Short mmCIF file of C-alpha atoms in Angstrom, two decimals:
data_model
loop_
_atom_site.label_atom_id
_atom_site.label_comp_id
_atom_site.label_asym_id
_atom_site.label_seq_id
_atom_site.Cartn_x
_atom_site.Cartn_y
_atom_site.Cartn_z
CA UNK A 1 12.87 4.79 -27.86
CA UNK A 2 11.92 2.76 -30.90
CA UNK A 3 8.04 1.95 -30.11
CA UNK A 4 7.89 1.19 -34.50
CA UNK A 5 10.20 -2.19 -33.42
CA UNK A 6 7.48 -3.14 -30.82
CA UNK A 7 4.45 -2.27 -33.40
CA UNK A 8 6.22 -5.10 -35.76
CA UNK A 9 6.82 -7.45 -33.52
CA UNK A 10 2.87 -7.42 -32.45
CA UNK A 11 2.22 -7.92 -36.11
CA UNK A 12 4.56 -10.62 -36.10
CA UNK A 13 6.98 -9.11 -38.65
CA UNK A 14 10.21 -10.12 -37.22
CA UNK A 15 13.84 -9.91 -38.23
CA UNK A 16 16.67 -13.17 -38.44
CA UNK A 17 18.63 -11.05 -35.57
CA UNK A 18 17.97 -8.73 -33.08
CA UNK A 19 20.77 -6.57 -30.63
CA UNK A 20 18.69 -4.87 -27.75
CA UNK A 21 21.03 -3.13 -25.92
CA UNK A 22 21.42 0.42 -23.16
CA UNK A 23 21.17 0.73 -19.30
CA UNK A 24 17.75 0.80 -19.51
CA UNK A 25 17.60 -3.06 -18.42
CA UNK A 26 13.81 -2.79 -17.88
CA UNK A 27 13.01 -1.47 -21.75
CA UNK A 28 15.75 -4.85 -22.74
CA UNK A 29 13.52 -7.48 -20.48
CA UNK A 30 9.95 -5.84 -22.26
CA UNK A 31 11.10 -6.52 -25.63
CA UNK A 32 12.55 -9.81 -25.02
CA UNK A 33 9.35 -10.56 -23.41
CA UNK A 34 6.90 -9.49 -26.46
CA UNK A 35 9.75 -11.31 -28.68
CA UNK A 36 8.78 -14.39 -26.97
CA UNK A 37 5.02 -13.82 -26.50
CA UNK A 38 4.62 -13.23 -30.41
CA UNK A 39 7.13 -15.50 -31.84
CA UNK A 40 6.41 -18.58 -29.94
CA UNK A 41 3.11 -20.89 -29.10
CA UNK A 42 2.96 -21.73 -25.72
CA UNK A 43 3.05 -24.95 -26.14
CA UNK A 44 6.55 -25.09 -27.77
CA UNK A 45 8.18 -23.23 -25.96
CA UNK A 46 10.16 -26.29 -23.69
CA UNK A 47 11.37 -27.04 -27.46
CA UNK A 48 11.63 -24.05 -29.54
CA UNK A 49 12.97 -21.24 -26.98
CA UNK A 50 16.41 -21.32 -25.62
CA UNK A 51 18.53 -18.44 -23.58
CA UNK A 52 21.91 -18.64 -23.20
CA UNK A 53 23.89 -17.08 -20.34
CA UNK A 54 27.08 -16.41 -22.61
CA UNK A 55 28.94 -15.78 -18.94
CA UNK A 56 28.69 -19.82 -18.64
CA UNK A 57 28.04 -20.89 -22.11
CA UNK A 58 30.36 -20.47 -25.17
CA UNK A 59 28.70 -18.49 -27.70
CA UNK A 60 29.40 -20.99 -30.41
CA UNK A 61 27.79 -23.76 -28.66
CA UNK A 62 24.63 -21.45 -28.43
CA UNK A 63 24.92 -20.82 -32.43
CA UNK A 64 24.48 -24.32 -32.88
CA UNK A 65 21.25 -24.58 -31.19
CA UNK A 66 19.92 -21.51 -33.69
CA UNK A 67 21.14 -23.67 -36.47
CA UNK A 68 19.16 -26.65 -35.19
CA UNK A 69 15.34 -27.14 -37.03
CA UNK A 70 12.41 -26.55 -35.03
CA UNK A 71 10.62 -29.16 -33.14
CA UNK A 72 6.70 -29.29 -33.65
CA UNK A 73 6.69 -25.56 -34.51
CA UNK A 74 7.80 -22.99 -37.31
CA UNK A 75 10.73 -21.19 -35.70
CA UNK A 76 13.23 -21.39 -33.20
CA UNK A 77 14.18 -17.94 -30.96
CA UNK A 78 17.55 -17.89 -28.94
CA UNK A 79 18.03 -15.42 -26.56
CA UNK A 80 22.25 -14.72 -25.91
CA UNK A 81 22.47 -12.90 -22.67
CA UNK A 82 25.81 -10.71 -21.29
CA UNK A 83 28.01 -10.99 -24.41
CA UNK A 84 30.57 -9.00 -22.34
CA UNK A 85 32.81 -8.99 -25.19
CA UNK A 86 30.81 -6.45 -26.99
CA UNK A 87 31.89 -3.72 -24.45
CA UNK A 88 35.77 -2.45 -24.15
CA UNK A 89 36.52 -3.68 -20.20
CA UNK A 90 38.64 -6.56 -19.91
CA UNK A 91 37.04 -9.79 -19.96
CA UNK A 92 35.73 -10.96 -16.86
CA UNK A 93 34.43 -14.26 -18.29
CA UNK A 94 35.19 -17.73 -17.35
CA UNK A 95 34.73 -19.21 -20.55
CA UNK A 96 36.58 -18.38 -24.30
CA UNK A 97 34.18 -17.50 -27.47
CA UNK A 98 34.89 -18.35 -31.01
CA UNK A 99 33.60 -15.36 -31.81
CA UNK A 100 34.11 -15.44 -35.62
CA UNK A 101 31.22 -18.22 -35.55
CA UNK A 102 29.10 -15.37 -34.41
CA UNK A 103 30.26 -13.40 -37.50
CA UNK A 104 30.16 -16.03 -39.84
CA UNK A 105 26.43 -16.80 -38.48
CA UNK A 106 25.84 -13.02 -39.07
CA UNK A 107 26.56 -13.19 -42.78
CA UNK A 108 23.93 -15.64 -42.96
CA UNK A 109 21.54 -16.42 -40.36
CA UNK A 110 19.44 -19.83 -40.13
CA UNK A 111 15.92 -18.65 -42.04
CA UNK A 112 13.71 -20.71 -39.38
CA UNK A 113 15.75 -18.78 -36.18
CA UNK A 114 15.05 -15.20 -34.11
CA UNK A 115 18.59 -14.35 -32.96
CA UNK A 116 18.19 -12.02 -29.92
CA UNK A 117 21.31 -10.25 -28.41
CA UNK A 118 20.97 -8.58 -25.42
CA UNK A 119 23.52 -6.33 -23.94
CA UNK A 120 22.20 -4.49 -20.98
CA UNK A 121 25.46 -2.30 -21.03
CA UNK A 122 25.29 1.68 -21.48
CA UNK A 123 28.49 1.52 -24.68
CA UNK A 124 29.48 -1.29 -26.83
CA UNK A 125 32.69 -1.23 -28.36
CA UNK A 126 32.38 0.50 -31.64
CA UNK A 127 35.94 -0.31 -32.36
CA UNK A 128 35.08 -4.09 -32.91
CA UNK A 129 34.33 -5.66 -35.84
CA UNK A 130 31.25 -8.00 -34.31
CA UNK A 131 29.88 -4.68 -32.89
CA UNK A 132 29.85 -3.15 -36.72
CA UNK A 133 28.67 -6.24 -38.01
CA UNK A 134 26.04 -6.86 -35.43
CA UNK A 135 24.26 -3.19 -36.16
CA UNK A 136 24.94 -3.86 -39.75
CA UNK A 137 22.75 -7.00 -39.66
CA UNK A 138 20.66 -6.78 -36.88
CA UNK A 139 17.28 -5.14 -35.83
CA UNK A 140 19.01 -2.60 -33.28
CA UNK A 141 17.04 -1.21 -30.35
CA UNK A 142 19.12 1.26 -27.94
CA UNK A 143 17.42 1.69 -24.88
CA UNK A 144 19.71 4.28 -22.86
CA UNK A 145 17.57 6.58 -20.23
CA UNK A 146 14.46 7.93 -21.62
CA UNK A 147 13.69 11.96 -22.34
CA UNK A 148 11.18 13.21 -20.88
CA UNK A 149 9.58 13.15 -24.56
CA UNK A 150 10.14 9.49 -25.26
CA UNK A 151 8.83 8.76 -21.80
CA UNK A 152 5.54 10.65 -22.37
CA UNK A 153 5.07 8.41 -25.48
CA UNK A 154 6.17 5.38 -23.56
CA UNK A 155 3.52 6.05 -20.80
CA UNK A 156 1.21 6.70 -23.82
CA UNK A 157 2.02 3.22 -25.54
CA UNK A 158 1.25 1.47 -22.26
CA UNK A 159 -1.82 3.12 -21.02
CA UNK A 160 -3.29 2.19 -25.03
CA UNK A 161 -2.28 -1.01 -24.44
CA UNK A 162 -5.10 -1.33 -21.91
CA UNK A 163 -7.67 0.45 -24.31
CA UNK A 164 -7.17 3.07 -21.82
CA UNK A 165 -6.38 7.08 -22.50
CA UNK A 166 -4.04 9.12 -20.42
CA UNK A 167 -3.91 13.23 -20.39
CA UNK A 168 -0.51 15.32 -20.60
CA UNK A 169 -1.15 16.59 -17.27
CA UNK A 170 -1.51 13.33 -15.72
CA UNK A 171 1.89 11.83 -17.06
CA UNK A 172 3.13 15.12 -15.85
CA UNK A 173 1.67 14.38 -12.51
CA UNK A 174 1.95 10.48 -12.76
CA UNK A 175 6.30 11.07 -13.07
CA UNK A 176 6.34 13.82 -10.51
CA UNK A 177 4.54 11.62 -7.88
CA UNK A 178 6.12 8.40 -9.12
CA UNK A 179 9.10 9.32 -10.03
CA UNK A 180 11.07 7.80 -13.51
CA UNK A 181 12.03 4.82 -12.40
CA UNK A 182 10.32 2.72 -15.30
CA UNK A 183 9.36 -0.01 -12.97
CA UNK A 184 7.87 1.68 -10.93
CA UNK A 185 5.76 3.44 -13.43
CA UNK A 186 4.49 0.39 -15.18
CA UNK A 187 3.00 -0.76 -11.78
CA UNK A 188 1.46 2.57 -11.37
CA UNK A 189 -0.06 2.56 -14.84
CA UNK A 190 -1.50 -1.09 -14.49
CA UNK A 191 -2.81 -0.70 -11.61
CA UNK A 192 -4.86 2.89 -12.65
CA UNK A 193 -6.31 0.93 -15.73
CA UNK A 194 -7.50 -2.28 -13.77
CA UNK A 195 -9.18 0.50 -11.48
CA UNK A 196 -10.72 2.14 -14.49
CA UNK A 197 -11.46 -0.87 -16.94
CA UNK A 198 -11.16 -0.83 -20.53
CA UNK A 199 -12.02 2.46 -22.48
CA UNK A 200 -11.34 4.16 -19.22
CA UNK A 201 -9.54 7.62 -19.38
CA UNK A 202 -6.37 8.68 -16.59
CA UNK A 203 -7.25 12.31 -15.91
CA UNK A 204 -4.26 14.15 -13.25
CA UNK A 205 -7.35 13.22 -10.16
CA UNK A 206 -6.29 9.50 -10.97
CA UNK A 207 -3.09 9.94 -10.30
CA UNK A 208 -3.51 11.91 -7.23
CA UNK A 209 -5.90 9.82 -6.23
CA UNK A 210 -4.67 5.90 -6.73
CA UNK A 211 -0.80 6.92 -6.81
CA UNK A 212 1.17 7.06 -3.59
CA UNK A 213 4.57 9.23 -3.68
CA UNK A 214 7.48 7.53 -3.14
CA UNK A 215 9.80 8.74 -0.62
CA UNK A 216 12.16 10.91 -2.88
CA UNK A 217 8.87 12.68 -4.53
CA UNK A 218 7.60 13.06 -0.48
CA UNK A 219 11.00 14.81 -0.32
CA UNK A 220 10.85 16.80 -3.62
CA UNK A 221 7.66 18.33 -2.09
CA UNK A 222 8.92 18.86 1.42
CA UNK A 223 11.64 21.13 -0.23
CA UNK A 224 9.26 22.42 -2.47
CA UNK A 225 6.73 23.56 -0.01
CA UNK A 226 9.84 25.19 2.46
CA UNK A 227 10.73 27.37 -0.30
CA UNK A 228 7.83 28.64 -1.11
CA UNK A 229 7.01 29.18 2.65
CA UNK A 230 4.54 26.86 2.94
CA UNK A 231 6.11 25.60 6.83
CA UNK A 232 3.25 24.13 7.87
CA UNK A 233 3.07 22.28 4.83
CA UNK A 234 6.21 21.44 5.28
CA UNK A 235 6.23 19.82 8.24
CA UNK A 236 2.65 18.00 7.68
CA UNK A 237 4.54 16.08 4.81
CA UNK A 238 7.89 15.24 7.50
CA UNK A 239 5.46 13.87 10.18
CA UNK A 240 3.99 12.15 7.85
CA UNK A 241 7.29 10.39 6.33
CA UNK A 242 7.83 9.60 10.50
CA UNK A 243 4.24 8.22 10.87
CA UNK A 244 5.04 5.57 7.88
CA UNK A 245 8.27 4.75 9.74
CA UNK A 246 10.81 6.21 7.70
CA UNK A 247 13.94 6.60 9.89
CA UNK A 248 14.84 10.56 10.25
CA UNK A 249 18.62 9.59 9.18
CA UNK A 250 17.61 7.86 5.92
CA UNK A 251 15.54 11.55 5.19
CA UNK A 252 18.08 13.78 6.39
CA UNK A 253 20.60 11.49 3.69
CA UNK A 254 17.65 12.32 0.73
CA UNK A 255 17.39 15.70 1.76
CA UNK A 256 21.20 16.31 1.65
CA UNK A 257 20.65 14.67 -2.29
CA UNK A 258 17.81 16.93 -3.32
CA UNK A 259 20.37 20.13 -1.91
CA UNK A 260 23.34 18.16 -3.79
CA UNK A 261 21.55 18.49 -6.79
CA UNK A 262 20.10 21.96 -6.72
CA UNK A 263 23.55 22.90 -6.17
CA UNK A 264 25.43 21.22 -8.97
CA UNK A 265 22.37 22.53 -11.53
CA UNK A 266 22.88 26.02 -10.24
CA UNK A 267 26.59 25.87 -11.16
CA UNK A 268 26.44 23.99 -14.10
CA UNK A 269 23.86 26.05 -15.77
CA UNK A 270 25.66 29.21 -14.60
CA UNK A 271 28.83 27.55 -16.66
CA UNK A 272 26.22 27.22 -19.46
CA UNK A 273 25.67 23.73 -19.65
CA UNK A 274 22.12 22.65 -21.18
CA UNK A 275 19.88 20.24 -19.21
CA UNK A 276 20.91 16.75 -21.53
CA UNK A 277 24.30 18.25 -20.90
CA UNK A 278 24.14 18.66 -17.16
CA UNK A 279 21.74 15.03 -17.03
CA UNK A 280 24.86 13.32 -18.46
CA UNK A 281 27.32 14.87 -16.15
CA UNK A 282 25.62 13.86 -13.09
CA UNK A 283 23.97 10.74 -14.18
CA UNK A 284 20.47 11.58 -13.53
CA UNK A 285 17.24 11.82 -14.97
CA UNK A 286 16.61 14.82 -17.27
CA UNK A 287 13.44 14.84 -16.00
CA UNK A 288 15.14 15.37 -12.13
CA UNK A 289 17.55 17.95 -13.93
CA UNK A 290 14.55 20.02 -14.74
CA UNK A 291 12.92 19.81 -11.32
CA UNK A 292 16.05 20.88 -9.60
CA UNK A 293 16.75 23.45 -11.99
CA UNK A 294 13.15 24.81 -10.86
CA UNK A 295 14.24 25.08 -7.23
CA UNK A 296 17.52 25.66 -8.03
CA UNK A 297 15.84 29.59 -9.10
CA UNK A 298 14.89 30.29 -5.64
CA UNK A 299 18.01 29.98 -4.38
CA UNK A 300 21.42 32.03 -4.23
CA UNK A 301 24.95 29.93 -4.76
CA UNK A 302 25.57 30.86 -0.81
CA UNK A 303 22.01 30.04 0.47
CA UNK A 304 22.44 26.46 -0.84
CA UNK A 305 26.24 26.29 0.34
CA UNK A 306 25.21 27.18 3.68
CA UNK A 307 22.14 25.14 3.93
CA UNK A 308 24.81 21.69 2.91
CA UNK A 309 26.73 22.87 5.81
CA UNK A 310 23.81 22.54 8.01
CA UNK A 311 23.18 19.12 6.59
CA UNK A 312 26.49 17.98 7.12
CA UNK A 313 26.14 19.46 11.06
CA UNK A 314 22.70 17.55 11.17
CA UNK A 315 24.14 14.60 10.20
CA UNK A 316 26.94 14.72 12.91
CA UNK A 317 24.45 15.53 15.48
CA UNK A 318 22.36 12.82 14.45
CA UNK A 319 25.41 9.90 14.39
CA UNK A 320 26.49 11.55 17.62
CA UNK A 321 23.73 10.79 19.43
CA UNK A 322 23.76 13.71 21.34
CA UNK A 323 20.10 15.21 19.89
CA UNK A 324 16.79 13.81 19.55
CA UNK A 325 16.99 12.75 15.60
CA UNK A 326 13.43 14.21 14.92
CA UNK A 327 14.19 17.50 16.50
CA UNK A 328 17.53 17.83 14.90
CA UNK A 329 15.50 17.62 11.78
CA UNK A 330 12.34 19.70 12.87
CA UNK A 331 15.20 22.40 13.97
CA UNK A 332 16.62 22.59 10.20
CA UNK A 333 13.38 22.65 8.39
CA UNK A 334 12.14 25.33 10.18
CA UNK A 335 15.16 27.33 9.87
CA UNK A 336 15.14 26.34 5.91
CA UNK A 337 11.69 28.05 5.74
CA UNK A 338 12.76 31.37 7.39
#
């Protein structure tokens, strides 16, 4: 994660064109939203600011607007959303782009115009000439998921935002409870700073304090206290999940995830795979790779075959009908922790 690109933007030094593109569609929207906030007065933004949803709009016709002077205002900034033909699928698009304005534009971009280009797609077509030109001219900010390092210095960058401090331990507590969905984190962080104020400090008792887990984390920690024999634990955290009116089928389905996982770690690491490695294979968090991997220790390859056949009978029982859903559940966590 490039956090320098969001430093110069803040200080106002921006480039002619900018590609932001990755899955991570929530990094994309931040960036064109400090783009906007930084390069544009409020006041003219119904003249100055245009996006362009190049799905419905031919991307020449945008080009022209960036080559149009400012109104009442020193620059213009066009935003040029889903340029599918970056990417190698077939076009799904119901309209045709002259795309060797785009190029031409490239070569020489209108001095008094920000050119943003965002492509909230995981792999751009590297074979195509506008995708060499575009990283040859452009400011280029990939925003694929985070590592666990670049989101520690994420979470860092947006705590100091609110002339607030946070501790190692309590972004190591803030994504176990909270999970990595970046979303969700922001709201977690924003809301921990308006409860402390400015110059406040996050300690790990903030987070466990002000942070609720989300269901998958409640889960996480259902497993987690079942293998370490912690039943009673255990089942404090499942009447709990019941008491908030989560439906016993939708954490059976999470719990038969969780065991999923642990399993395909296990084997994967036994084949010698590293954790990026393994993350990439099963499209998950590294973060959630390491977790797993931790539970994945206290388990044989058997136990965990033989506890995803029990899933797979709870979940018959349970569409069946034939069982009380709770006590189909109690039934298998209490056998989990023997």
């Amino acid at each position: 994660m490039n956090l320098e690109l969001w430093k110069k933007i803040k200080k106002r030094q921006f480039a002619p064109v900018y590609l932001l593109h990755g899955s991570e569609t929530f990094l994309i929207q931040e960036t064109k939203e400090l783009l906007i906030k930084y390069s544009i007065e409020e006041e003219e933004k119904d003249f100055n600011l245009s996006i362009f949803d190049l799905e419905e709009t031919p991307v020449e016709i945008a080009l022209a607007d960036a080559e149009t002077l400012p109104f009442m205002g020193e620059r213009r900034l066009v935003i040029l959303q889903n340029p599918h033909f970056l990417t190698a699928e077939k076009s799904k698009e119901k309209v045709e782009h002259n795309v060797t304005v785009l190029e031409q534009y490239l070569n020489e971009p209108a001095p008094f115009t920000i050119l943003v280009v965002t492509a909230p797609y995981e792999k751009l077509d590297e074979r195509k000439k506008i995708v060499k030109q575009l990283k040859k001219n452009a400011e280029v900010l990939t925003v694929n998921t985070l590592s666990e390092k670049d989101l520690h210095s994420w979470i860092t960058e947006r705590t100091n935002q609110h002339q607030v401090t946070i501790s190692p331990s309590a972004i190591q507590e803030l994504l176990h409870v909270a999970g990595t969905n970046l979303m969700n984190i922001t709201q977690e962080i924003d809301k921990m700073c308006l409860y402390l104020g400015g110059n406040g400090a996050i300690t790990e008792e903030t987070v466990k304090l002000l942070v609720p887990r989300s269901l998958e984390q409640n889960i996480f920690s259902l497993i987690d206290k079942v293998v370490n024999r912690k039943l009673d634990e255990a089942l404090r955290i499942f009447y709990d999940l019941l008491q908030n009116n989560e439906e016993p089928i939708k954490i059976l389905s999470l719990l038969a995830t969780q065991f999923r996982l642990i399993f395909q770690v296990k084997e994967l690491s036994r084949q010698g795979y590293g954790q990026q490695q393994i993350a990439g294979n099963l499209k998950v968090h590294p973060f959630r790779v390491k977790l797993a991997g931790g539970q994945a220790n206290l388990f044989t390859q058997e136990e965990l075959l033989g506890i995803l056949s029990q899933l797979a009978e709870a979940d018959y029982e349970m569409k069946n009908g034939k069982k009380d859903k709770k006590l189909i559940l109690e039934l298998f966590i209490m056998k989990l922790g023997k």
